[in-house]
Amino acid sequence: MNPIYLEVFVVTLGIVMLMVEAFVASTDKRYLAYAGIVGLAVVLGASFFVNPGAISEHAPYAGFYTADNMAMLFKRFSLVATILVLVMSIDYAPIVERFIPGESKGAGLGEFFALPVLACAGLMWMVSAIDFIAIFVSLELVTISFYVLVAYLRRSHTTLEAGTKYLILGALSTGFIVYGITWIFGVTGQTNLAAIAATLPHLPAASHTALLFGFGLVFIALAFKIGAFPFQFWIPDVYQGAATPIAAFLSVGSKAAGFIVVLRVLQPFLGFAPLTGKIEWILLLTAGATLIYGNLSALPQRNLKRLLAYSSVGHAGYLLMALASLDVLFAQGAIEFYLVAYLMMTFLAFLVMAVVSTSVGGDDISHFAGLARRSPWLAGAMLIAMLSLAGIPFTAGFLGKLFIFAVAIQAGHWWLVGLGVVTVACGFYYYLLVVRAMYWQPAPENAPEISVSIAGRISMAALAVLIFVVGIYPQSVLGWLD
Amino acid sequence: MSLPSPLFFLTLLPLIAALFIMIGAPARLIARFASIGILAVTIDLVATYPFSAGGFQFISQMSVSDALGLSLSFGADGLSLAMLFLAAIVTVSAVWVIPPIKTRENLFYACVLLISAGVIGAFSSTDVLFFYAFHEVALIPTFLLIGIWGSGDRQAAAWKATIYLGLGSFVLLLGIIGLYLAMPPSQRTFDLQTMQALAADGSLKPAHWVYWTLLLGFGTLISLFPFHSWAPQAYASAPTPASMLHAGVLKKFGLYGILRLIVPIFPHSILATRIPLGFGWSISYLDLFLVMIVGNLLYIGLVTIAQKRLDWTLGYSSVMHMGYIFLGIAAFNQLSLSGAAVLMVAHGLSIAALFALSGALRERTGTLDYAELGGLAKPMPLFGLLFGFATMASVGLPGFANFPGELMVFFGSFGTSTDILKHGLSSIQIVTIIAVWGVVISAVYMLRAYRNVFFGTMPERWARLPDLAPIPRYAVILLILVLLGIGFHPQLLLSYVTPAILLP
């Protein structure tokens, strides 16, 4: 089967979900979410039977679309992430209903379940895109879906603030990428990444500056998506304002796909000797600043969503550390491994947070006080997520950090490694803050019972187990990489 | 596939017990049974170790990633068995001395067993990454134990110890990565024996920064001066079994790591490398290390004398005693290395006994302040006697295991006469002389502690203190018996450890 059908199926699924929402009257919209989960799971299963070789050289999309190992891995990654978002959304539905003005019960829920599916199709195209046009179009599909999703809880002021911020900054970054692409196109006459790589050696030296400028603009736009310093300002506010499942989706899906695009865009430019040194410096400085900013700002946070937002900036820093060491053979593998680990631990944390904050009514760290005694299983899942994020051995997060640091040492980025050690110690502190709240502190009086849907329980258990499985047996993921 | 090594099951035993306890099985019962099981299996392994074959035995290997040369592999030689024996004995006595826990008993026992699982896993791993990983696993239960059930300023103590140790172990991890990357790309592996073999045939030549990250990483975990400040506070605040296991066993992980990774892999000549200080001055690696050791012995020794509470005295004393072991390692000859290994076991047992007793004392009196205690030998004669034994062991009185250990370290290090200075003594000989004075210092603070607590005038309110209950009594007696056994017949221990740390 041709891999391009995967995206076609996902888009169709999204449209069908929207149609059903519009034309079928039903009080309980949650079945739409279940239908979405099943549909995406089917696509996930189908992804193991596609034949990447089925893309013929003469197909109209051949220069735009690739289905190499990395693309396939991250298509599955996006599917899993979207499934988890839908699972989370089911537990989160009461809050959505509360913040959506509507006559009937469940008004607006249908779109809340359908839009992530469309964003998923965008993510899947993004990781396959090998042409600036394709990159731009898929990026916009993702971003526009997110414009709606972020601002979804329209009666909440913080959500509206988040939506506005995301819209303005997102539009700005779109402007940057288009402008950057035009410069690169102006210099090379190409939009296809491979074709650009082929053109570069023949460029006159006079146009190197223009090329670097174009690359810089594109990198700025992508830095917005992955949350790299100094383009990370929107992250904490948007995460805090957006509905929790959407924040998780942004934090994992959008970031991972962003990194894959950066990896692809970097290839031709890093391979071009006159620019290599300069681009490496850009990456090194960005990595260092992102590490410092993300981790230091996470230290004083007392709201878990903001904490996770800053920690996601911090994790982008570790990823950039490997990105700055791309000349090391294993660097790309380290990034992919880290992203997979990041998906598992971040989603586990967000799943628990969505459940707890729905029932307790807030997502400050203090709302988690005494969770270990009230719901030991939920606390245990959160503990595993936090330990993995902090990088304690036997979890996937530990090996992720190990690989990244091994790569950075091999590349000889000493000061970055030293900085990384300090930020890892910071991480110990702020992740253990959550552990402290759950295990040390007493629960508030008359705390409500916390209930979790079956799908939520299964996802949490599966993620918790997977974190350990990957942490003890990394070959399970490494085997999928190139 | 053949059956995994018994060491694998030994590691799994406390883990599974902890899991059952977390699910809700009766905590105390299961933990006690598990600890006895650990001791039984360990004694069986120690007894059946085939001396004639030597080297690592009970080996099993499960490949985790061929590409990385990573495998979950277990194996033990004489040194690991000695450390496992220490871990098992201390686990048993730590589990059995636990007083009734009022809140969240299950979590408490599970944490204690998890620490035990961490150290057992570390001592029986022959894969460097898993060796590291098992140790780090003990970090989180320690954090919870101190934070939830600790005494004094428990929150500060828990944070400080966890972040300090987390940072230290991350530095250590960089060192391990450095060792790994120093191997030729096609032969890279985390397997300890292969690493040592590659070092022996010259294809593993790690850079000097690797030496220092390993030394400082392990050093932080062992509380090498000046990276020690987490230790006394954590030990003073931690609940009894946590300080017993941490000071007694977990800390030995770092020393064990030095004996495994630094001593056999780095050439001895690295110690002679000189660091320029400017103005024509320079200091050799050895001398820098010795300066830190003197810090452990003299500075910390004097700080210990100044303590006004028993738990802090014990906490600092355990930092100070690391100085002797470091000295044995720095001297780098067969006698002193063997002595260091004996001291590792001896110190683990004696500090565990002391913490067990001081915990029991705190439970009775609610304070460990010298000013409020005194004359307690009258209401609690047996308590006083056992504490006396543990004190004497810690001071290094002949007859206890600490004595042969210290003696071997001193003889060995004084016999190291490389790099003689102008006045006829080498720097290490000078430090040995200082270290002998350290014995006097430790006698001063330990005897002072003993006098302040058990002799002198007794405040009236302590007249009715109950003596040790039978179970904690036997738990402490077990530790002291082993100390005496090794003290009278050190060859018993030496026959295990010496072949494992034979210098070329």
Coordinates of C-alpha atoms in Angstrom, one line a residue, chain A residues 70 126 129-133 135-136 139 177 180-181 184 191-194 196-197 200 211 214-220 222 257-272 275 279 283 323 326:
Chain A
M70 CA 12.2 8.5 10.4
M126 CA 5.1 17.5 8.3
A129 CA 7.8 16.8 4.0
I130 CA 11.0 17.2 2.0
D131 CA 10.1 20.3 0.1
F132 CA 9.7 23.8 1.6
I133 CA 6.2 24.1 0.0
I135 CA 6.7 21.9 4.9
F136 CA 4.8 25.2 4.8
L139 CA 2.8 23.3 9.1
I177 CA 9.1 31.0 7.3
G180 CA 12.9 32.8 4.6
I181 CA 11.7 30.4 2.0
I184 CA 16.4 30.6 -0.1
T191 CA 12.3 24.6 -2.9
N192 CA 13.0 20.9 -2.7
L193 CA 15.6 20.2 0.0
A194 CA 17.6 17.6 -2.0
I196 CA 18.8 22.8 -2.7
A197 CA 21.6 20.6 -1.4
L200 CA 24.5 24.9 -3.0
L211 CA 21.3 32.1 2.0
G214 CA 17.0 32.9 4.5
F215 CA 18.0 29.9 6.7
G216 CA 18.0 32.1 9.8
L217 CA 14.4 33.2 9.1
V218 CA 13.3 29.6 8.6
F219 CA 15.1 28.6 11.7
I220 CA 13.4 31.4 13.7
L222 CA 10.8 26.6 13.5
A257 CA 7.2 17.3 14.2
G258 CA 9.0 20.6 14.5
F259 CA 12.2 18.8 15.4
I260 CA 11.8 16.4 12.5
V261 CA 11.4 19.4 10.1
V262 CA 14.4 21.1 11.6
L263 CA 16.4 17.9 11.1
R264 CA 15.4 17.7 7.5
V265 CA 16.0 21.4 6.8
L266 CA 19.4 21.3 8.5
Q267 CA 20.7 18.5 6.3
P268 CA 21.5 20.5 3.2
F269 CA 22.7 23.6 5.0
L270 CA 24.9 21.8 7.5
G271 CA 26.4 19.8 4.6
F272 CA 27.5 23.1 2.9
L275 CA 27.9 27.7 6.4
I279 CA 25.0 27.3 11.7
L283 CA 22.5 25.9 17.3
L323 CA 21.0 18.9 17.1
L326 CA 24.7 16.3 14.2

